[in-house]
mmCIF file of C-alpha atoms in Angstrom:
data_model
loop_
_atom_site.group_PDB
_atom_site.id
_atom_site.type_symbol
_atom_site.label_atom_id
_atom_site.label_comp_id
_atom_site.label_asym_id
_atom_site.label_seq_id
_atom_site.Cartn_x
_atom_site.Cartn_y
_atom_site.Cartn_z
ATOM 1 C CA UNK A 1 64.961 218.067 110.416
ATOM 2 C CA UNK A 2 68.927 216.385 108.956
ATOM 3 C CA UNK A 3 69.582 218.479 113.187
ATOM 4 C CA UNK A 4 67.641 215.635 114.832
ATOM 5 C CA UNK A 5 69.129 212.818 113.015
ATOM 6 C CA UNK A 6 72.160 212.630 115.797
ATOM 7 C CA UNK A 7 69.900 212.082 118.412
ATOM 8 C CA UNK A 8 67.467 210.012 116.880
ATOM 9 C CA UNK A 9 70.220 207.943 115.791
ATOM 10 C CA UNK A 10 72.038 207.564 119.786
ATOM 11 C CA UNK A 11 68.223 207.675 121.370
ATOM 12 C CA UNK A 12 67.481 204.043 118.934
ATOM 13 C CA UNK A 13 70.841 203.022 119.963
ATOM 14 C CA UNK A 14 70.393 202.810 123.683
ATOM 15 C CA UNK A 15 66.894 201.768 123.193
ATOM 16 C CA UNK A 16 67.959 198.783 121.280
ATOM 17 C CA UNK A 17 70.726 197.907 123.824
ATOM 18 C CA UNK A 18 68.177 198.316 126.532
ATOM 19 C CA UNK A 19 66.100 195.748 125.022
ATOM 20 C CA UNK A 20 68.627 193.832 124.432
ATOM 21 C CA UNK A 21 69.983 193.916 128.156
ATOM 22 C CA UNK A 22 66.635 193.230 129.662
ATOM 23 C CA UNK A 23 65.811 190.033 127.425
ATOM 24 C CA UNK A 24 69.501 188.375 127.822
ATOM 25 C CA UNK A 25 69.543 185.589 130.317
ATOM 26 C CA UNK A 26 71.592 186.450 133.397
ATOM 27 C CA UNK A 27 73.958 183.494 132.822
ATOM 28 C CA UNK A 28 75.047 185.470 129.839
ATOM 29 C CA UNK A 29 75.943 188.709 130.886
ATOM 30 C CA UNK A 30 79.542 189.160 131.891
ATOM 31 C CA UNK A 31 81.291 191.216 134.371
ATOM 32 C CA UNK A 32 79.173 192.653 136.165
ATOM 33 C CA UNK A 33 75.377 192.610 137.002
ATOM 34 C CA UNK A 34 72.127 192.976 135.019
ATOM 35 C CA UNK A 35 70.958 195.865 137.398
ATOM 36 C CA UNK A 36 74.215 197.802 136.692
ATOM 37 C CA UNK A 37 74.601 197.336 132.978
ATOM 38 C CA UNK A 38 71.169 198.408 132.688
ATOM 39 C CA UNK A 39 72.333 201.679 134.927
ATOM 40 C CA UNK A 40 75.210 202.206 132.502
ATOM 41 C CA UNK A 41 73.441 201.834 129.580
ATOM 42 C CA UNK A 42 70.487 204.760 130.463
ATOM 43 C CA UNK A 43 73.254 206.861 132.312
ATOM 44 C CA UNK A 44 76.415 207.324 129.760
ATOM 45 C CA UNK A 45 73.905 208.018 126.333
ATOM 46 C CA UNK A 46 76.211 206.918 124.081
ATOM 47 C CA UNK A 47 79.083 205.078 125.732
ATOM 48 C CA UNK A 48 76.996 202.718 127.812
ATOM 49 C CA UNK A 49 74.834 200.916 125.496
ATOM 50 C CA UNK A 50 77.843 200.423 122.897
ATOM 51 C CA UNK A 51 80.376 199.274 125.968
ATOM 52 C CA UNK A 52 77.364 196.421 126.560
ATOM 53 C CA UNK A 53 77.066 195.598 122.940
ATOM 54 C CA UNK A 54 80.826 195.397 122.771
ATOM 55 C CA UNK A 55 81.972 194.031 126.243
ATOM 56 C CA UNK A 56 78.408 193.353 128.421
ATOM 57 C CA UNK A 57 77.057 189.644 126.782
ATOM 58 C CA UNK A 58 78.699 186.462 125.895
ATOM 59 C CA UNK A 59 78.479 186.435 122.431
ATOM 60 C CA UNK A 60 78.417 182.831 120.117
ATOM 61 C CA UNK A 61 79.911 182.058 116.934
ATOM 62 C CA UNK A 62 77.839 182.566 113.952
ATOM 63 C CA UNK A 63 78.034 178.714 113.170
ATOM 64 C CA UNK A 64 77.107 177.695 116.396
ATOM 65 C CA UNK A 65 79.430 175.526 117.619
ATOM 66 C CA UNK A 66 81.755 176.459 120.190
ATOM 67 C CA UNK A 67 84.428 177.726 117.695
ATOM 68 C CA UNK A 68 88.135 177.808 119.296
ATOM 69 C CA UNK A 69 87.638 177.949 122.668
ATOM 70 C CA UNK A 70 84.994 175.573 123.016
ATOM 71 C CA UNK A 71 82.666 174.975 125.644
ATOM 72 C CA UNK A 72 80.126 177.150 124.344
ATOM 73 C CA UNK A 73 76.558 176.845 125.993
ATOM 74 C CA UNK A 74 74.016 174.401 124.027
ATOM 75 C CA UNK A 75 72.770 175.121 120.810
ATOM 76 C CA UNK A 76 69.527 176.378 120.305
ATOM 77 C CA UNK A 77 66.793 174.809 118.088
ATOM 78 C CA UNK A 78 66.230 176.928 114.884
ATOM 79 C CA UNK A 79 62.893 178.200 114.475
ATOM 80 C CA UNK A 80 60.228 176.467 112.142
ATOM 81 C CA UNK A 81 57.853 177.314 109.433
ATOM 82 C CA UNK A 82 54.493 176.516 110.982
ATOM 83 C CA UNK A 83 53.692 174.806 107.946
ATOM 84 C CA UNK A 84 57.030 172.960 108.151
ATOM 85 C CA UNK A 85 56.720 172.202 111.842
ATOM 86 C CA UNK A 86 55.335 168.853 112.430
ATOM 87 C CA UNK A 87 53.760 168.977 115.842
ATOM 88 C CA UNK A 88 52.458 172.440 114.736
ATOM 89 C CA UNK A 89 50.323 170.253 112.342
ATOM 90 C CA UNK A 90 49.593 167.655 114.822
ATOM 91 C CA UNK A 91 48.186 169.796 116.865
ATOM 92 C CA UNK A 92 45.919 171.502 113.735
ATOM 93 C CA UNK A 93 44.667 167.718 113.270
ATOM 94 C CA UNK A 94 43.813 167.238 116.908
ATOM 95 C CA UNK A 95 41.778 170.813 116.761
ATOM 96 C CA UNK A 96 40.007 169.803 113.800
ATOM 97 C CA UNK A 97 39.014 166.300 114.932
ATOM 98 C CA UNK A 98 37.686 167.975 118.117
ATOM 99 C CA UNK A 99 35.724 170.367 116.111
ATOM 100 C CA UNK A 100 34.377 167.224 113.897
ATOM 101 C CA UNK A 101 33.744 165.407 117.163
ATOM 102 C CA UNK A 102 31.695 168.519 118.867
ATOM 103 C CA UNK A 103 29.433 169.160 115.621
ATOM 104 C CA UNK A 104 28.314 164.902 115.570
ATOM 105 C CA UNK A 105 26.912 165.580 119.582
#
């Protein structure tokens, strides 16, 4: 079974980095084309998906903000509880007024 573990290991690797390729924007992938990376990274087992994990996407500071070189793209909104989120609950109000409203006709 401890035989399989190398190629479980680089088969989860270029899974994860083809995943990863598909769902990045194209304005973030650098040097060359989605299409290709995506050709490297199924091609070359184990030197293609860590060359685009490495070298293929803009990467961001963990912070956030641009860091030294600046001009960094806009920052995204964090995600929200639901229960924290306060058109979330807004919209929980509108459902249950509508449900109120159905059940007096």
């Amino acid at each position: 079974m401890l035989r399989y573990l190398p190629f479980l290991l680089i088969l989860a690797l270029t899974i994860y980095a083809f995943i990863d390729c598909l769902n990045t924007p194209e304005e973030e992938v650098k040097s060359l084309p989605k299409g290709v990376w995506v050709l490297i990274i199924l091609l070359f087992s184990i030197v293609g998906p860590v060359v685009w994990l490495l070298a293929g996407k803009k990467r961001t500071a963990a912070g956030g903000a641009g860091g030294l070189g600046g001009g960094g793209r806009a920052r995204r909104t964090q995600w929200v509880a639901p229960d924290d989120n306060p058109e979330f609950l807004r919209s929980l109000r509108k459902d249950e007024d509508d449900e109120k409203d159905k059940g007096k006709e």
